[in-house]
Each structure stands twice: as structure tokens, then as C-alpha cells.
GROMACS .gro file of C-alpha atoms in nm:
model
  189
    1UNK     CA    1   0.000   0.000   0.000
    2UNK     CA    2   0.097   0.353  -0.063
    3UNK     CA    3  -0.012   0.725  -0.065
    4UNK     CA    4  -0.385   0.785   0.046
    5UNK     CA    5  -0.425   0.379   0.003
    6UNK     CA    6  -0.223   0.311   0.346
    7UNK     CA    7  -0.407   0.139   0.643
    8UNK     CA    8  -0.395   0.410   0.915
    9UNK     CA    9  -0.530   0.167   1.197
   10UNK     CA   10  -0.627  -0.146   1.303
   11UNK     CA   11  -0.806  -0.208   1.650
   12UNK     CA   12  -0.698  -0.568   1.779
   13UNK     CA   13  -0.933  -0.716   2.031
   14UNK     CA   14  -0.706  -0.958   2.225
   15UNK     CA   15  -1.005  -1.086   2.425
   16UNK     CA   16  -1.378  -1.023   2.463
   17UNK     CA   17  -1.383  -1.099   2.825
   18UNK     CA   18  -1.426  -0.818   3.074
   19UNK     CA   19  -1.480  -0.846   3.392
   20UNK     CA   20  -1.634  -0.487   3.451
   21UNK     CA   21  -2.001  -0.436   3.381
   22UNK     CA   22  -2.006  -0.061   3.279
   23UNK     CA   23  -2.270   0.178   3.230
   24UNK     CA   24  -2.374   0.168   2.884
   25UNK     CA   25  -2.134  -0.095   2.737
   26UNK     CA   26  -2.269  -0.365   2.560
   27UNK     CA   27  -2.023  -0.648   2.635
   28UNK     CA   28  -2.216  -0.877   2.878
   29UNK     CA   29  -2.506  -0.817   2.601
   30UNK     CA   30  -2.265  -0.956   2.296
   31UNK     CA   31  -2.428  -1.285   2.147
   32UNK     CA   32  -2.066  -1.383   2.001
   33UNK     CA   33  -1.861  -1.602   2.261
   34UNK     CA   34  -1.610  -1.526   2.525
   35UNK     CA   35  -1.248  -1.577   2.465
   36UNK     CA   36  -0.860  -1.463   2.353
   37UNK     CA   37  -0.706  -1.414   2.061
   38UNK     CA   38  -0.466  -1.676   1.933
   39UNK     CA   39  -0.132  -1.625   1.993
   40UNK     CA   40  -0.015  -1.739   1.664
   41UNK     CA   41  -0.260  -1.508   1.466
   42UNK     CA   42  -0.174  -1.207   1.656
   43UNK     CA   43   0.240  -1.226   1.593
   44UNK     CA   44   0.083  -1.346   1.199
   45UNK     CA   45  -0.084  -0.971   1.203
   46UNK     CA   46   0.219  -0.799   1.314
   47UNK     CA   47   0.432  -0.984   1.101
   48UNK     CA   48   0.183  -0.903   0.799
   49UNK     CA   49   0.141  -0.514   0.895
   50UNK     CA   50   0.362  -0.409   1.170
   51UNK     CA   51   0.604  -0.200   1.027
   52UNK     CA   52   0.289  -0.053   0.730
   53UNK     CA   53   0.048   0.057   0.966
   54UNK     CA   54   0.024   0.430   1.144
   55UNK     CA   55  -0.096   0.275   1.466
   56UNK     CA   56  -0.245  -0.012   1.654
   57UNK     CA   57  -0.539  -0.035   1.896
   58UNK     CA   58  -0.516  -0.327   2.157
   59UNK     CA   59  -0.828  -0.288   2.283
   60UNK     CA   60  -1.227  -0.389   2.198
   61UNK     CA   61  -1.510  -0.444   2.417
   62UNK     CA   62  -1.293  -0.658   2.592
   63UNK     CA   63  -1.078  -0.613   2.864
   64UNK     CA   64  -0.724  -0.660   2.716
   65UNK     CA   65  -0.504  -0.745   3.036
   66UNK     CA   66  -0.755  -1.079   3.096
   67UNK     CA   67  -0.567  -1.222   2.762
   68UNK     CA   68  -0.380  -1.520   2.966
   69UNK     CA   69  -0.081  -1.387   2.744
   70UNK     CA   70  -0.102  -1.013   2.708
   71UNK     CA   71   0.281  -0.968   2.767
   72UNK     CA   72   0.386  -1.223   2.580
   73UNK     CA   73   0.235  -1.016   2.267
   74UNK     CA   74   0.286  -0.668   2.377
   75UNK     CA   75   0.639  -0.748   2.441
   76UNK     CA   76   0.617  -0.938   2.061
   77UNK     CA   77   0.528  -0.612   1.926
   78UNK     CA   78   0.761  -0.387   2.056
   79UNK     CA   79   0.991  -0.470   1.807
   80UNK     CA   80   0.738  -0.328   1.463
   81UNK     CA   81   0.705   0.064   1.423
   82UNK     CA   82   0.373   0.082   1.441
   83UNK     CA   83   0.227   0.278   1.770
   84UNK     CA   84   0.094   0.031   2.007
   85UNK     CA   85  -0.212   0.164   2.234
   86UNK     CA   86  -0.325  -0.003   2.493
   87UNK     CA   87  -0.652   0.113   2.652
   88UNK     CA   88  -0.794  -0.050   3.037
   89UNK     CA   89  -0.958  -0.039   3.335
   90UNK     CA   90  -0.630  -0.091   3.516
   91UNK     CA   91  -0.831  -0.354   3.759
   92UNK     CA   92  -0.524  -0.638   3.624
   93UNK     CA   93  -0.279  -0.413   3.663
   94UNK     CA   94  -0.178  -0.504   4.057
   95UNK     CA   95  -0.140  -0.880   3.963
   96UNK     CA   96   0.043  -0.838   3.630
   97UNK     CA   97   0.297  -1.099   3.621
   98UNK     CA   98   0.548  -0.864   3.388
   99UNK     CA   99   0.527  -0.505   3.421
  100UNK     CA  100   0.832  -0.418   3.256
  101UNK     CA  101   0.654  -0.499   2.941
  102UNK     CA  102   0.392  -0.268   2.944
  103UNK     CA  103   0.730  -0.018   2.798
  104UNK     CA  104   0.652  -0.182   2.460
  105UNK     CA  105   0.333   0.050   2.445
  106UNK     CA  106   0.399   0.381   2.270
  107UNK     CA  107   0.047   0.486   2.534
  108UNK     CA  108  -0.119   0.287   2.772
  109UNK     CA  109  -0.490   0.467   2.887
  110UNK     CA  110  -0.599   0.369   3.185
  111UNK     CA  111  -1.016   0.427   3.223
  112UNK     CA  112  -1.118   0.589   3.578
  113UNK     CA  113  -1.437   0.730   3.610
  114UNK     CA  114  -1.455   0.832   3.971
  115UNK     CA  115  -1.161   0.904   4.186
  116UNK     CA  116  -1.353   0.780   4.509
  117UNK     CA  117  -1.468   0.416   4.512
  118UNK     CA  118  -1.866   0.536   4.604
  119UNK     CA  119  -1.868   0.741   4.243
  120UNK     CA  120  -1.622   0.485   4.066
  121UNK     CA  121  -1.879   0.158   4.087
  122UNK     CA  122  -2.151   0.410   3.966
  123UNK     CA  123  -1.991   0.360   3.583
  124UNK     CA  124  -1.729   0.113   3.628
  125UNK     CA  125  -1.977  -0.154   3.816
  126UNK     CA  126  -1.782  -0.469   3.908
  127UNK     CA  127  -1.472  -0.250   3.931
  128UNK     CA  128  -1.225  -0.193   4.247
  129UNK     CA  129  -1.090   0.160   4.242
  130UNK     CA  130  -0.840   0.030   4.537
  131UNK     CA  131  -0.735  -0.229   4.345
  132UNK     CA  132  -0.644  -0.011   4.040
  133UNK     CA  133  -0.527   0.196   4.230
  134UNK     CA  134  -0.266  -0.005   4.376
  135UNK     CA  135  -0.156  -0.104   4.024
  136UNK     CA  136  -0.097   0.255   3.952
  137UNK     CA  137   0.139   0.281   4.232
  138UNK     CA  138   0.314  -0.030   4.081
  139UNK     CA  139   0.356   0.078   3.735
  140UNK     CA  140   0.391   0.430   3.754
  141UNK     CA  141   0.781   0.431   3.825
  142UNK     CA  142   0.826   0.207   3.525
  143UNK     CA  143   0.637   0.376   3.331
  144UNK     CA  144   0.801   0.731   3.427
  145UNK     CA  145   1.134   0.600   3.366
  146UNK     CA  146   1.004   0.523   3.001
  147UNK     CA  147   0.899   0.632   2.637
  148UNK     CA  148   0.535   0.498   2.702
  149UNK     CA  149   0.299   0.770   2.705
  150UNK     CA  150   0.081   0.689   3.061
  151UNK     CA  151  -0.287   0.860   2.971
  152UNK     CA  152  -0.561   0.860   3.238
  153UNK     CA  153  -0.940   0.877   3.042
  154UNK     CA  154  -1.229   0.968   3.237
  155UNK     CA  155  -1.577   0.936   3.117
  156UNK     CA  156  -1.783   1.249   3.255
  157UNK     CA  157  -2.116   1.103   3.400
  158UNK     CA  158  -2.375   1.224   3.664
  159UNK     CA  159  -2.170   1.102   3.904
  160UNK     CA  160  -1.868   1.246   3.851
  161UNK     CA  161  -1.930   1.574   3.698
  162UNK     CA  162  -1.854   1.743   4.067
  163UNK     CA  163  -1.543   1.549   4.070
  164UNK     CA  164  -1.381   1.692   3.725
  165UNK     CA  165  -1.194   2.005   3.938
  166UNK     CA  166  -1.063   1.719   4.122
  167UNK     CA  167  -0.935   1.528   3.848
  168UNK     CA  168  -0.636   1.660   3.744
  169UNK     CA  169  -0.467   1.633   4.106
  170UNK     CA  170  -0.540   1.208   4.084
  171UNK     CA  171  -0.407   1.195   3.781
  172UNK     CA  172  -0.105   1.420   3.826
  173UNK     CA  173  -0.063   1.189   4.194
  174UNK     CA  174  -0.081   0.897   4.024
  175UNK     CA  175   0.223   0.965   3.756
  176UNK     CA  176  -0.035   0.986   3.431
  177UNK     CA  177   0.145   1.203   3.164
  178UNK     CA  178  -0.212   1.336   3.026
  179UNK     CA  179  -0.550   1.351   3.140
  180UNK     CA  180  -0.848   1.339   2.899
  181UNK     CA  181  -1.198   1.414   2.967
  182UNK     CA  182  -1.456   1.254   2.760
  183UNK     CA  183  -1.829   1.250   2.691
  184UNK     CA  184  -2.046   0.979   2.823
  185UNK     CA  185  -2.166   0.817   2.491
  186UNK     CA  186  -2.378   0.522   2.511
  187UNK     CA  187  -2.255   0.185   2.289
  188UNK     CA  188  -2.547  -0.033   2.054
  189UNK     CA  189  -2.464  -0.390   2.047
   0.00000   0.00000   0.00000
């Protein structure tokens, strides 16, 4: 491919299990099955576009860090030119076996929509803001001492709208490199 003919992107859903439940996303409502994306045909797709492609989404409806092998393929990656982005709800993050790979992401976004655990569960239902927040404190000295972009994305709901002033100071404690503030926009199955 060349010129205006050039894929730009390609979103990559390494699994279509999540174990969140939030507001408005259609996951648990998905008639297709649960489950990960084949090893094999993930380092085929990088092999195929890699080094042709603008950038690459790891992310679907799924949460990505449940893949049983996420940093075996993020750390496959790292090697192709393409930017690697990586967006989550951070809720694996504390257990991640390998957090030195998470450096082969040109931008990791982590999803918080609440910075107290009462307004977090309001969107992010099934979600522990404790628990992601302890895997912040774990990767964000890696992270810092790295090339990978660290992006906090909050989703502005009901809930949280009195929070937003508020915002900024998590993220900054927390080591994120950017903070963006979204609408709340409701997903069709």
C-alpha cells in the first residue's frame, strides 16, 4: 500500500472478556462467545502489517489485560514501528505478572471514572478503584522512567461531573502524563 491507500489503523481485540459491567457498554449483552485471541494469529498480524500501519489499537469491548498472554504479545510487538495503544480499566494491573513490558506500548490509557470508590462503581460496576489503584502505584515508576505515554481517560457522567476540578490532582498523583476528559456516549450492540 501507498499514498492515500495506506491502512492508518487497526483495532486488535485480544479478548472479549471483561470483567467490569459498565454503564452503557454492551459487552455482557454480545451474542458472540467469550475468549482470547490466538497467539499465533496475533504475531501473523504484526508480522503481515507491523512496520505498514500508522498505529495499533489493543483494545475492543474486551478487557485486554484478561488475555492469559497479554505480555507475551505486547512485548512481541515492541519490536514493529507501528504505535501500540493499549486502553484499560487498570483492575489487572496489581497482579500483572510482567510489568516491565507494558514499555513496549507507545500509550497505555488507563479508564477511571470516579476518583472515590462510592462514584467509581456508579460507571465502572464490578470495578475496584483500590485495586487499580494499587496497580498505579506499581507501574507508575516504570512507566516514568520510560517512552510509554501513561494517559488517564475519564468518562464524565452524573456522578462524577462534581469530581472533574478534582481530576487533574489524581491523575497528576498517580504519575499519568495526560488527562483526557470525555463525553459519556452510550454503545449499541
Amino acid at each position: 500500500m501507498s499514498g492515500n491507500d495506506k491502512l492508518q489503523r487497526l483495532n486488535i481485540e485480544l479478548t472479549s472478556r471483561c470483567n467490569y459491567a459498565c454503564a452503557g457498554c454492551p459487552t455482557h449483552e454480545l451474542l458472540r462467545g467469550k475468549g482470547s485471541m490466538d497467539t499465533e494469529l496475533y504475531k501473523v498480524i504484526f508480522d503481515e502489517i507491523g512496520n505498514d500501519i500508522e498505529r495499533v489499537f489493543l483494545w475492543g469491548y474486551g478487557e485486554p489485560l484478561l488475555h492469559p498472554k497479554v505480555t507475551e504479545l505486547i512485548r512481541y510487538a515492541k519490536s514493529f514501528s507501528t504505535r501500540k495503544v493499549m486502553s484499560t480499566t487498570g483492575w489487572e494491573l496489581k497482579d500483572l505478572s510482567d510489568v516491565e513490558s507494558l514499555t513496549g506500548l507507545d500509550e497505555l490509557i488507563i479508564s477511571i471514572n470516579g476518583i472515590t470508590p462510592e462514584v467509581y462503581a456508579q460507571h465502572q460496576i464490578n470495578g475496584d478503584l483500590k485495586k487499580v489503584i494499587c496497580g498505579l502505584e506499581r507501574i507508575a515508576p516504570i512507566l516514568n522512567d520510560s517512552k510509554t505515554r501513561f494517559v488517564m481517560q475519564t468518562v464524565v457522567h452524573k456522578g462524577n461531573i462534581g469530581q472533574i476540578p478534582q481530576t487533574e490532582d489524581f491523575a497528576r498523583k498517580y504519575g499519568f502524563d495526560m488527562l483526557v476528559i470525555k463525553s459519556f456516549n452510550v454503545m449499541n450492540r
